[in-house]
mmCIF file of C-alpha atoms and ligand atoms in Angstrom:
data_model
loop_
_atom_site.group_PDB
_atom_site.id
_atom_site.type_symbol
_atom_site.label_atom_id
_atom_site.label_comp_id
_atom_site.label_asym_id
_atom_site.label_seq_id
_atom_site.Cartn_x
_atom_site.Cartn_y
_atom_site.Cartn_z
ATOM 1 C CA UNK J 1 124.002 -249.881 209.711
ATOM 2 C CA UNK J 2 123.012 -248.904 206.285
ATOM 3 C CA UNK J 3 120.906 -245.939 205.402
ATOM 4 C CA UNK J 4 117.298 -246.567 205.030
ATOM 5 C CA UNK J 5 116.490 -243.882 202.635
ATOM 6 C CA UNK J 6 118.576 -244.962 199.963
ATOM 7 C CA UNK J 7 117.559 -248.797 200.318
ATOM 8 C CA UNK J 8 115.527 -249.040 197.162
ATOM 9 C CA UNK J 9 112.181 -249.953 197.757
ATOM 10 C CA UNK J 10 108.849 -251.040 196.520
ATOM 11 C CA UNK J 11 105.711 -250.113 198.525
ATOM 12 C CA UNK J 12 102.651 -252.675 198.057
ATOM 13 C CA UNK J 13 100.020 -250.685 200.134
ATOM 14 C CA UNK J 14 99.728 -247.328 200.612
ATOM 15 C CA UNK J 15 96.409 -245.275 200.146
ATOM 16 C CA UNK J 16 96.399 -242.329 197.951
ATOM 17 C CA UNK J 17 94.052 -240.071 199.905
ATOM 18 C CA UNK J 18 95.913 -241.159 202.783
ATOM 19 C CA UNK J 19 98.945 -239.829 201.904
ATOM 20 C CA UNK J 20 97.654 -236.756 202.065
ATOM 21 C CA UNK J 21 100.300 -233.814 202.979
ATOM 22 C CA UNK J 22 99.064 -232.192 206.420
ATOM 23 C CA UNK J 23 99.504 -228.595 204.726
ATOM 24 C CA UNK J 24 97.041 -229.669 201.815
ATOM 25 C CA UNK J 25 94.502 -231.013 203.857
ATOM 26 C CA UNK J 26 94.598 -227.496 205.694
ATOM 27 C CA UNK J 27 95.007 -226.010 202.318
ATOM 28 C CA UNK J 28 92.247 -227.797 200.938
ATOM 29 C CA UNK J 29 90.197 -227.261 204.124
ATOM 30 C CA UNK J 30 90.956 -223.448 204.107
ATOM 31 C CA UNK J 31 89.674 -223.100 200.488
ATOM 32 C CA UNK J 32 86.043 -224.250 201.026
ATOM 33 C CA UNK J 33 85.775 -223.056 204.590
ATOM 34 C CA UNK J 34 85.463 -226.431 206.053
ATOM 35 C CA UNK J 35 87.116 -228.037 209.423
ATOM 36 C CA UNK J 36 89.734 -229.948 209.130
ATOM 37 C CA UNK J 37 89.338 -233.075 210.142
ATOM 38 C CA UNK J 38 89.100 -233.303 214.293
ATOM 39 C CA UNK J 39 91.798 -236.160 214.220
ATOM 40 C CA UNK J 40 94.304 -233.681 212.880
ATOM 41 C CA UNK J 41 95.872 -230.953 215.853
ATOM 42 C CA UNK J 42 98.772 -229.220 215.565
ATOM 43 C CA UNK J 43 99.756 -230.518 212.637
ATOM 44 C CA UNK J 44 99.404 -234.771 214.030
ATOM 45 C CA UNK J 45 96.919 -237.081 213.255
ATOM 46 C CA UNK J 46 95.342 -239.141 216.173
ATOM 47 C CA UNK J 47 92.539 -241.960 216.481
ATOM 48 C CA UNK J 48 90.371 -242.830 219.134
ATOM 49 C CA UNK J 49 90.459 -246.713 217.792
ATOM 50 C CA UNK J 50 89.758 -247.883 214.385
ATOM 51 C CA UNK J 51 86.133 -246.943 213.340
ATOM 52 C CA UNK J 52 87.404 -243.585 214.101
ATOM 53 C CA UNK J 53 90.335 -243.625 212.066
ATOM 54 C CA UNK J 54 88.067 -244.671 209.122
ATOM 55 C CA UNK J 55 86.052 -241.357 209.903
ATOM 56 C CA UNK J 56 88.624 -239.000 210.181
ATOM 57 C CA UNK J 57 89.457 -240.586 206.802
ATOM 58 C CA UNK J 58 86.190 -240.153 205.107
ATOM 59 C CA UNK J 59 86.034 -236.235 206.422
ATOM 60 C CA UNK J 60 89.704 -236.168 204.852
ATOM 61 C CA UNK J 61 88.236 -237.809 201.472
ATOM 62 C CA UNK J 62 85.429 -235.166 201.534
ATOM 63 C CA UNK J 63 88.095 -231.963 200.873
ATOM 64 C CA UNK J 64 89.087 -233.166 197.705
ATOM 65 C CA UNK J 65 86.370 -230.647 195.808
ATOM 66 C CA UNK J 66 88.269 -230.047 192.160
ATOM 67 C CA UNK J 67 89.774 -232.577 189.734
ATOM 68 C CA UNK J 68 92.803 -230.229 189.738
ATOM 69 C CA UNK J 69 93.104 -231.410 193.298
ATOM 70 C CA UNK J 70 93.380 -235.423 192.804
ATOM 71 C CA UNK J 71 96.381 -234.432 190.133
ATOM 72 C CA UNK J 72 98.025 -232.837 192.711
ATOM 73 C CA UNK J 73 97.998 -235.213 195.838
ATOM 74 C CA UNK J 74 99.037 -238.067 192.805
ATOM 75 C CA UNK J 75 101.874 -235.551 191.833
ATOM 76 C CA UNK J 76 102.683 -234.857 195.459
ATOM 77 C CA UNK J 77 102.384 -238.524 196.898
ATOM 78 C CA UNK J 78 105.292 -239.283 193.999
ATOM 79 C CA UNK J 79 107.960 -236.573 195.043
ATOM 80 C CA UNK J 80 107.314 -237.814 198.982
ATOM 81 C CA UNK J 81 107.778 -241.352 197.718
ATOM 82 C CA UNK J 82 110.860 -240.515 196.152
ATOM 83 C CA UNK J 83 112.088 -238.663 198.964
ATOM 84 C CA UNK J 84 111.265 -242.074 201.365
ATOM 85 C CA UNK J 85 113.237 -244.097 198.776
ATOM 86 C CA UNK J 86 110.388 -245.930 197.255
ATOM 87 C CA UNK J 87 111.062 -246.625 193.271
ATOM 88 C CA UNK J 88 108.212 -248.321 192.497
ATOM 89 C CA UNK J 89 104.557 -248.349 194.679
ATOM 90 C CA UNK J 90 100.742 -249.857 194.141
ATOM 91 C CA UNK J 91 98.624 -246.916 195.238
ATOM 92 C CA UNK J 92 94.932 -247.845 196.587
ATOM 93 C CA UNK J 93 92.696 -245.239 195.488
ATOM 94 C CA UNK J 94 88.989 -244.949 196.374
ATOM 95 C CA UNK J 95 86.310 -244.273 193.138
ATOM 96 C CA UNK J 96 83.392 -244.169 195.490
ATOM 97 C CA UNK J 97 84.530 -241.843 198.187
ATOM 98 C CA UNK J 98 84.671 -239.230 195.516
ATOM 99 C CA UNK J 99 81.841 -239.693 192.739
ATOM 100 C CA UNK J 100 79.357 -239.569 195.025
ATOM 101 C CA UNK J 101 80.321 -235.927 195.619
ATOM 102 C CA UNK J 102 81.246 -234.963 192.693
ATOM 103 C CA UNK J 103 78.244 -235.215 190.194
ATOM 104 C CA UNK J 104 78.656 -238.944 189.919
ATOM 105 C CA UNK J 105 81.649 -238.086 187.975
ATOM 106 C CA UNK J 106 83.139 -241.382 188.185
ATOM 107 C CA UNK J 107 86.120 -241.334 185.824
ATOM 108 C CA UNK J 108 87.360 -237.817 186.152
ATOM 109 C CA UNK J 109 88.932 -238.581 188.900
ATOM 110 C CA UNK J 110 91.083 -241.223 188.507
ATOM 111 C CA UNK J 111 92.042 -239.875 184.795
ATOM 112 C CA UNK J 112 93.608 -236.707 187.279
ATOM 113 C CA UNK J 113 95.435 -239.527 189.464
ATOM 114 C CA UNK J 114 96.663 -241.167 186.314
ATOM 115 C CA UNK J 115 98.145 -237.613 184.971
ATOM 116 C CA UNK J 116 99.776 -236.825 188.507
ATOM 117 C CA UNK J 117 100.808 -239.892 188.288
ATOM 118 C CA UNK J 118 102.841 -239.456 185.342
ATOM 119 C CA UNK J 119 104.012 -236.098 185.680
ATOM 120 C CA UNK J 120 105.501 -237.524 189.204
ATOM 121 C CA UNK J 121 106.663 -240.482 187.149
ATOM 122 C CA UNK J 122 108.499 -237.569 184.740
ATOM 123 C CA UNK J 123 109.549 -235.581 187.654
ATOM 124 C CA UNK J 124 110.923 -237.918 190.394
ATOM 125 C CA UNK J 125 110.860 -241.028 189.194
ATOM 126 C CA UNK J 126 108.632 -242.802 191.011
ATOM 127 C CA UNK J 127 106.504 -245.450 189.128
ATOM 128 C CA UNK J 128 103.254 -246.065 190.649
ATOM 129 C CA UNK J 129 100.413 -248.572 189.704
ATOM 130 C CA UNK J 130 96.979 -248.315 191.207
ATOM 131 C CA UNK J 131 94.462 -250.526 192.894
ATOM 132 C CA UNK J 132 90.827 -248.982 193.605
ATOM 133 C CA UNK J 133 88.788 -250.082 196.104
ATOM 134 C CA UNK J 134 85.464 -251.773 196.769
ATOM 135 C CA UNK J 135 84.442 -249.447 200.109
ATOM 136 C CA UNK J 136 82.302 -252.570 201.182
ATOM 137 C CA UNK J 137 80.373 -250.253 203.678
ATOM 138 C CA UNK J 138 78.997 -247.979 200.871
ATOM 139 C CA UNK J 139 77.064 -251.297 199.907
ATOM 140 C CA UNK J 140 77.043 -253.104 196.152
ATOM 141 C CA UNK J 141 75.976 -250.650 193.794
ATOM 142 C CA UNK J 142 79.007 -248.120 194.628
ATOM 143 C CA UNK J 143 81.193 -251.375 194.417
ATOM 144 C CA UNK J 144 79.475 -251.966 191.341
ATOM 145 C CA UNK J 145 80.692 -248.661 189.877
ATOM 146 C CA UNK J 146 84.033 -249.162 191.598
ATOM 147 C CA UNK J 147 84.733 -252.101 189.858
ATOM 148 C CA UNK J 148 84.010 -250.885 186.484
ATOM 149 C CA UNK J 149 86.049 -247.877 187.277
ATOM 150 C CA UNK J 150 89.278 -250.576 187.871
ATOM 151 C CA UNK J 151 88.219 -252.525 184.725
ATOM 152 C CA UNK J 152 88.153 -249.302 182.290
ATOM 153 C CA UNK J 153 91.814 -248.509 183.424
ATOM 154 C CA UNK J 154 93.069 -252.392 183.545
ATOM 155 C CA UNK J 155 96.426 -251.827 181.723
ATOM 156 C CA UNK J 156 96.599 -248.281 181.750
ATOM 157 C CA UNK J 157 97.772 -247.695 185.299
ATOM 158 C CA UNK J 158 95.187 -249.981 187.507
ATOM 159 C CA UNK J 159 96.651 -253.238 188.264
ATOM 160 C CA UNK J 160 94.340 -254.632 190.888
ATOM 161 C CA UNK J 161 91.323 -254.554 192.563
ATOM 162 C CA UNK J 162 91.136 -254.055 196.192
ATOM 163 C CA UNK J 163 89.057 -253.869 198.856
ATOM 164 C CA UNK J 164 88.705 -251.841 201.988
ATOM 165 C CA UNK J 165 86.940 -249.641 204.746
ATOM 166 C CA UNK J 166 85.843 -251.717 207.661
ATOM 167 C CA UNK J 167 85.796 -255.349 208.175
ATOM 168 C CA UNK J 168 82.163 -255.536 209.418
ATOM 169 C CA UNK J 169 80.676 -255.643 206.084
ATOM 170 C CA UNK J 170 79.770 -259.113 204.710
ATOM 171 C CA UNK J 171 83.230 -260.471 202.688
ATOM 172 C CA UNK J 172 80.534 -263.422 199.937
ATOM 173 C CA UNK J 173 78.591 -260.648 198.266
ATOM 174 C CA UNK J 174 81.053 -258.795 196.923
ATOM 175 C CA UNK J 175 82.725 -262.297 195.533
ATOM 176 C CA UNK J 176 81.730 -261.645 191.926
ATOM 177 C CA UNK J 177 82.846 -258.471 191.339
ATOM 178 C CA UNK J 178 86.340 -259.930 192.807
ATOM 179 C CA UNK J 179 85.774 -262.835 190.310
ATOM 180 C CA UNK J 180 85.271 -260.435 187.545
ATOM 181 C CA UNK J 181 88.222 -258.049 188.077
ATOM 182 C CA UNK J 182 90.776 -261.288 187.957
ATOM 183 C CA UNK J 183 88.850 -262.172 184.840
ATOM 184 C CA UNK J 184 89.644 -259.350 182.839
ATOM 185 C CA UNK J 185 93.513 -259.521 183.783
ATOM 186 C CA UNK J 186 93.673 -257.515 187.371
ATOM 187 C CA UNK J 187 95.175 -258.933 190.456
ATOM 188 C CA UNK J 188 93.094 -259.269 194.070
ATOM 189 C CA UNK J 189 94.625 -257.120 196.646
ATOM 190 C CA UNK J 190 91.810 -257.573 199.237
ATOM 191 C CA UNK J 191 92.463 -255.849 202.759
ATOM 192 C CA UNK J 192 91.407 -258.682 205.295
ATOM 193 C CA UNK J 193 92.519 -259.488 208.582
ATOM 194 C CA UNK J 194 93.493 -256.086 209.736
ATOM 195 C CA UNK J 195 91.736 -255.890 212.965
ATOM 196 C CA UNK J 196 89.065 -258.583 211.812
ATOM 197 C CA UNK J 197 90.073 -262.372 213.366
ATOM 198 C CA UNK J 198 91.368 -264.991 211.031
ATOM 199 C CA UNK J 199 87.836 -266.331 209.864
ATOM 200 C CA UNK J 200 87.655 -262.768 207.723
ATOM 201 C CA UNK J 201 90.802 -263.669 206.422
ATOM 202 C CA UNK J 202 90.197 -267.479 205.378
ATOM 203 C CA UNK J 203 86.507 -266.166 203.480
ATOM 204 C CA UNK J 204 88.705 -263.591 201.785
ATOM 205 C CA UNK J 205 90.955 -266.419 200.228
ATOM 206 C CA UNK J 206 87.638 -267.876 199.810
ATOM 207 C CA UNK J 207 85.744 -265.795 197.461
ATOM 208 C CA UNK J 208 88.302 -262.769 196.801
ATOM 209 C CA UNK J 209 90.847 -265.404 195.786
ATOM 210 C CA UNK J 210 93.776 -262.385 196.881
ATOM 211 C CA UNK J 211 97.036 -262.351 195.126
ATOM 212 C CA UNK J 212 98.416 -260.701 198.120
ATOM 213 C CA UNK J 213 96.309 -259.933 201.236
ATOM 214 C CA UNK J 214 96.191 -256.073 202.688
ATOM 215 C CA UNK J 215 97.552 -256.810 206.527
ATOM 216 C CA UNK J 216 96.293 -260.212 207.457
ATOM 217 C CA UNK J 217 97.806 -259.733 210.546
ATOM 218 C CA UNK J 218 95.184 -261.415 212.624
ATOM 219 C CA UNK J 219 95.596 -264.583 210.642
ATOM 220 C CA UNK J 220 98.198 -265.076 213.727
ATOM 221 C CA UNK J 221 95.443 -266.039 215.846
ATOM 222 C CA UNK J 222 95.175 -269.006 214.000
ATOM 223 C CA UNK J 223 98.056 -271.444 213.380
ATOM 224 C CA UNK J 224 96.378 -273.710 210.966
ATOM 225 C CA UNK J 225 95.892 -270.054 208.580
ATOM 226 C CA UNK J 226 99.272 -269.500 209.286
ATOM 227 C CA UNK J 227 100.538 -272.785 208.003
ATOM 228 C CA UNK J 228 98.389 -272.241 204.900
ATOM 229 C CA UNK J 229 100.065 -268.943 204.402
ATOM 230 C CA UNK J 230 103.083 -270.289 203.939
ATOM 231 C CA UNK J 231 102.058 -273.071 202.321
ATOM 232 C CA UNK J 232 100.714 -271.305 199.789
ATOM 233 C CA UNK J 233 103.150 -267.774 199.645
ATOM 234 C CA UNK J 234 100.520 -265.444 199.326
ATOM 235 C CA UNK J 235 102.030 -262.637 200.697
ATOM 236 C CA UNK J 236 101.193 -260.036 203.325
ATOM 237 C CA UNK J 237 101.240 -256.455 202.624
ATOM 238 C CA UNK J 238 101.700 -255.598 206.811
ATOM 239 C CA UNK J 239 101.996 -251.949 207.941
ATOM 240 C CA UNK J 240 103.028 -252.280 211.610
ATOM 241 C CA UNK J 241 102.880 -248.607 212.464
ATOM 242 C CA UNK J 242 99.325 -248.228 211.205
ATOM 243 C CA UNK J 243 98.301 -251.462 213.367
ATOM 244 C CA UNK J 244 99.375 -249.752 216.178
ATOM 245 C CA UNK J 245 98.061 -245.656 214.961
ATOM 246 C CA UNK J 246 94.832 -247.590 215.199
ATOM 247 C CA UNK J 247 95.017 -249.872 217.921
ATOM 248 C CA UNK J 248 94.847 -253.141 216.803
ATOM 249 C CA UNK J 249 98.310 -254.275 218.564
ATOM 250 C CA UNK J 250 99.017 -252.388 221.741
ATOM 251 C CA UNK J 251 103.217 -251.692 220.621
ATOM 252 C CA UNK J 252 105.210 -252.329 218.278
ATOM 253 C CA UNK J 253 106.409 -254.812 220.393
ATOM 254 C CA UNK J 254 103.221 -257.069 220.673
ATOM 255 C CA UNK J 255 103.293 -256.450 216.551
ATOM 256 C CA UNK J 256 103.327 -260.280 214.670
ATOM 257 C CA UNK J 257 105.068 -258.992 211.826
ATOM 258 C CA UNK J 258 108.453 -261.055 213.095
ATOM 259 C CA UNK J 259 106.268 -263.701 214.416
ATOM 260 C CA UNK J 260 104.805 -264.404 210.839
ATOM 261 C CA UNK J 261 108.190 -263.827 209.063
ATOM 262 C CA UNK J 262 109.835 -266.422 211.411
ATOM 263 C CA UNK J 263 106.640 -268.912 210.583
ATOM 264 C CA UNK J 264 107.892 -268.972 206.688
ATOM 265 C CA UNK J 265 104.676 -265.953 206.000
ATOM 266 C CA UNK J 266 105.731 -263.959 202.644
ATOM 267 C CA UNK J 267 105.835 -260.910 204.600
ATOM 268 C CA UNK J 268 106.380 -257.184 203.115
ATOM 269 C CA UNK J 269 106.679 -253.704 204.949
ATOM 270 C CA UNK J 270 104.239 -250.892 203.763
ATOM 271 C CA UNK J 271 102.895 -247.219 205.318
ATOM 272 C CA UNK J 272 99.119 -247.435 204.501
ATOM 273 C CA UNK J 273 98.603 -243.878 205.381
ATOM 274 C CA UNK J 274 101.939 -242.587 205.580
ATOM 275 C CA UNK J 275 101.324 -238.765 207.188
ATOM 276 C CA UNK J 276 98.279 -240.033 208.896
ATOM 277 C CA UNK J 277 100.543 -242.391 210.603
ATOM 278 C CA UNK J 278 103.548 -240.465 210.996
ATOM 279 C CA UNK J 279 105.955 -242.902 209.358
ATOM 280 C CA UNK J 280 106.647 -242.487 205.481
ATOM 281 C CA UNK J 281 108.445 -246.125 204.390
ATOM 282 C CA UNK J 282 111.695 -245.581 205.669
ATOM 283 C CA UNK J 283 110.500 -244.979 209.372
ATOM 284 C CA UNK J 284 108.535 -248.112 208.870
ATOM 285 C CA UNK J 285 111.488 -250.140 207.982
ATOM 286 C CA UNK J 286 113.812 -247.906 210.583
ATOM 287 C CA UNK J 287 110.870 -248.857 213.296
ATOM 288 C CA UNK J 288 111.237 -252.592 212.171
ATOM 289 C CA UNK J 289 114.557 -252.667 212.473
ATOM 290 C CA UNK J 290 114.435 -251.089 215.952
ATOM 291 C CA UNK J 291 111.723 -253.109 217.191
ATOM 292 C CA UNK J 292 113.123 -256.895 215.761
ATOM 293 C CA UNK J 293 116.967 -256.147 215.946
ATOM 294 C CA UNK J 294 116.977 -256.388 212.018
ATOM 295 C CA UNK J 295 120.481 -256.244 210.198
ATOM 296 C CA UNK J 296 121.253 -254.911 207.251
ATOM 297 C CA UNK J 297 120.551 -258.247 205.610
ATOM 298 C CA UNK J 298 117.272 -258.993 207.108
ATOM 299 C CA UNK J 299 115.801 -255.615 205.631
ATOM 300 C CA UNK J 300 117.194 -256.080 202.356
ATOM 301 C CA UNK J 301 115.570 -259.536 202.133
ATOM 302 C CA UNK J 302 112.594 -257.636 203.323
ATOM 303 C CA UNK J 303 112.534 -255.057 200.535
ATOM 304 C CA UNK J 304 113.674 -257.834 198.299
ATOM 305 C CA UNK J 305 110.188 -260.037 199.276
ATOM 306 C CA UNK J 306 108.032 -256.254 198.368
ATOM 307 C CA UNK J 307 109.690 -256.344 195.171
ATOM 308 C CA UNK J 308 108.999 -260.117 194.006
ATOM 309 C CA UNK J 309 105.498 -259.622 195.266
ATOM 310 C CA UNK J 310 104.915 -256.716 193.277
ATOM 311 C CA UNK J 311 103.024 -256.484 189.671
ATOM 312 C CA UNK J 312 105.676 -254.471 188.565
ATOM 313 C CA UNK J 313 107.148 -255.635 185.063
ATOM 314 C CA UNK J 314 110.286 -258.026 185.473
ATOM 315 C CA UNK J 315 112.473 -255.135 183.781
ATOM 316 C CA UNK J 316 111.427 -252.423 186.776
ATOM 317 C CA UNK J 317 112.090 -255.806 189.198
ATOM 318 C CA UNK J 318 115.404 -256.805 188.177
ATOM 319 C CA UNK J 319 116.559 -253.149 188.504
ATOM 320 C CA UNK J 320 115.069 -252.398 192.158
ATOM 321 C CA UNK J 321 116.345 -255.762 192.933
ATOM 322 C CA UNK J 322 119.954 -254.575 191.437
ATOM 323 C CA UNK J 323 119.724 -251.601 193.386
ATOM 324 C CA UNK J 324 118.987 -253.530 196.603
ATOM 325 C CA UNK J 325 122.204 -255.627 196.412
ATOM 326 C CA UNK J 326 124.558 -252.701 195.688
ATOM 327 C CA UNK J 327 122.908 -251.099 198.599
ATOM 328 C CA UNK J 328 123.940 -254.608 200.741
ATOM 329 C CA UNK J 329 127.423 -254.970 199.144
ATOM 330 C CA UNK J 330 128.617 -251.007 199.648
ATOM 331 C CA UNK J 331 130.182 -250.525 202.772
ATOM 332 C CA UNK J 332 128.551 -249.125 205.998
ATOM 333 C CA UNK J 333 129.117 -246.256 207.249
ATOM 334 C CA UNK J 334 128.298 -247.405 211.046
HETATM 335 N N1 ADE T 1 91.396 -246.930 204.191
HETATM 336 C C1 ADE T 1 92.544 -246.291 204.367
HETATM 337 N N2 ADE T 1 93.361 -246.966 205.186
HETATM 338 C C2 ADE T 1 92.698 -248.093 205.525
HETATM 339 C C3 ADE T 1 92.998 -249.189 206.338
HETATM 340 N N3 ADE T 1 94.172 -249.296 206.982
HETATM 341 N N4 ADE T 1 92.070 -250.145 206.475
HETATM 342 C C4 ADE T 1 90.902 -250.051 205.843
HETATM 343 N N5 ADE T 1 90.560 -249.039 205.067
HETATM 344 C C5 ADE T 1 91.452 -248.067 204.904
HETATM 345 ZN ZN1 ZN T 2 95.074 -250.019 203.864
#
C-alpha cells in the first residue's frame, strides 16, 4: 500500500470558503465579535441534514469582513492543498455571498483570491483555477452579477462557471447565463444531483450543458441516466465524505461512488469542504480505498480520471500524470 499523500493529485471540486481553516474562522469570528458558526464545537463541524449545512455555510461566508481576508484563506487553502498532495485544483468561489456585504464590491474580492492564489502558487506550488458560482437561491439578479464576475476573469484564473447552494431552486432560468459563460470560452461545472433525484440532474445536462457535473450522485436512481453518463463521459466530480457529513447516503458503505465507477461513469474523488468535512483529499481517497478495497492501481486510475477531466493545460497534465505513474511503479513500502 502506497502512500496517499504523495500520490499526485488534481482536485475538481472543492469550495474556497469551505476550506476554511477552523482557527481562522475563530480568528475571523473573534475579530468582529461575532459567533462562530453553531455547527462548529470544539473545534468539529456538524450538520443537522443538508439545508443546515448550507446555513452553517452562509454564517461561515458572513466572517469574511476585509479583502485582506479572501487573500489569505486563497493563500492558506494552497499550502493545505499542498500538504494533502493536490498539484493542481478548480476552486469554486462564491461572488454573491460576499458583495452583498461588502458595499456591492463585486470584484475586489475575487482580485484578493486571484493574488492568494498566486502567492500560494509561488510558495507551495499549488496551481489553482477557479469556478464562481451562480447561488441559485439568491435569485437572478445576484446570478446576473455572478456571471459577469466569471466572464471579467475568463482566462485570468476563472475557468468555469458553476452553480450551487440548494437544489430547490428552479435549474431553466438560470439556462442563459450558463449559455453565455460557455460562449465566451468557460466550461459548465454545474452542481446537480447532490441530494436532488436524477430529474435535477437530466435538466442540468439540459440547459447547463455541464462539462463535468458537481456530485450527480443521485443520477444512480436512474439507470437509463446512468447509461447516458457513460455514454456520453461527462464526468462526476463525487465527494463521498461530504454525501455522508450531510446525509444524503447513510455510510460510506451505502455511497454509489463504486457502483457508478463499475457502470463505466467517469468518476473523480474530491473534498468539497475539506475542514468542514473532516477529510482533506488524501482521507477522501484513504476512505475510498477503505470502504471499496481499492489497490494501489485502482486509485491511481482514479487520480489519473481527475487529471484528464481537468481544464488544466496539457503541459500541467502530462506532468501530474508523470508523477502518478512513478508513484505506481516505485516500490511499496507495505
Ligand atoms: N456550497 C458549498 N458546498 C456545497 C455543496 N456541497 N453543495 C451545494 N452548495 C455548496
Ligand atoms: Zn460543492
Amino acid at each position: 500500500m502506497r502512500d496517499l499523500t504523495l500520490l499526485p493529485k488534481a482536485e475538481l471540486h472543492v469550495h474556497l470558503e469551505g476550506a476554511m481553516r477552523v482557527e481562522t474562522v475563530r480568528e475571523l469570528a473573534e475579530r468582529v465579535g461575532a459567533p462562530i458558526p453553531s455547527g462548529l464545537v470544539d473545534g468539529r463541524w456538524g450538520f443537522a441534514g443538508f439545508d443546515d449545512f448550507i446555513s452553517q455555510y452562509t454564517a461561515m461566508c458572513a466572517l469574511l469582513g476585509t479583502i485582506e481576508d479572501f487573500r489569505r484563506i486563497a493563500y492558506e487553502f494552497c499550502e493545505d492543498e499542498a500538504r494533502t498532495g493536490v498539484r493542481y485544483a478548480e476552486v469554486v468561489f462564491s461572488p454573491s455571498n460576499h458583495a452583498p456585504r461588502l458595499g456591492d464590491d463585486w470584484f475586489g474580492p475575487i482580485e484578493a483570491v486571484l493574488d492568494g492564489l498566486e502567492a500560494g502558487r509561488r510558495d507551495f506550488g499549488v496551481i489553482a483555477r477557479l469556478a464562481p458560482d451562480l447561488v441559485r437561491d439568491a435569485g437572478l439578479e445576484l446570478a446576473e452579477r455572478s456571471l459577469e464576475v466569471a466572464l471579467k476573469f475568463g482566462g485570468r484564473g476563472v475557468v468555469a462557471l458553476s452553480a450551487a447552494g440548494s437544489e430547490r431552486s428552479g435549474i431553466a432560468p438560470f439556462g442563459p447565463l450558463f449559455r453565455r459563460a460557455k460562449d465566451s470560452g468557460l466550461r459548465s461545472v454545474p452542481h446537480a444531483g447532490e441530494w436532488a433525484g436524477p430529474r435535477n440532474v437530466w435538466e442540468t445536462l439540459e440547459h447547463y450543458l455541464p462539462d463535468r457535473i458537481g456530485h450527480g450522485v443521485r443520477a444512480v436512481d436512474d439507470p437509463a441516466l446512468v447509461e447516458h453518463l457513460a455514454g456520453t463521459g461527462i464526468p462526476l466530480e463525487i465527494s463521498p465524505v461530504s454525501n455522508v457529513a450531510t446525509g444524503v447516503y447513510g455510510s460510506l458503505a451505502e455511497h454509489p461512488f463504486r457502483v457508478l465507477r463499475d457502470a463505466g461513469v467517469t468518476v473523480t474523488l474530491n473534498s468539497d469542504d475539506p475542514p468542514m468535512f473532516g477529510a482533506w483529499l488524501t482521507d477522501v481517497y484513504r476512505s475510498a480505498r477503505d470502504t471499496w478495497s481499492f489497490d494501489d492501481a485502482d486509485l491511481a486510475e482514479i487520480a489519473r480520471s481527475g487529471v484528464r477531466a481537468s481544464f488544466a493545460d496539457d503541459e500541467i497534465k502530462a506532468e501530474i500524470l508523470a508523477g502518478i505513474e512513478a508513484w505506481l511503479t516505485e516500490p511499496s513500502t507495505a
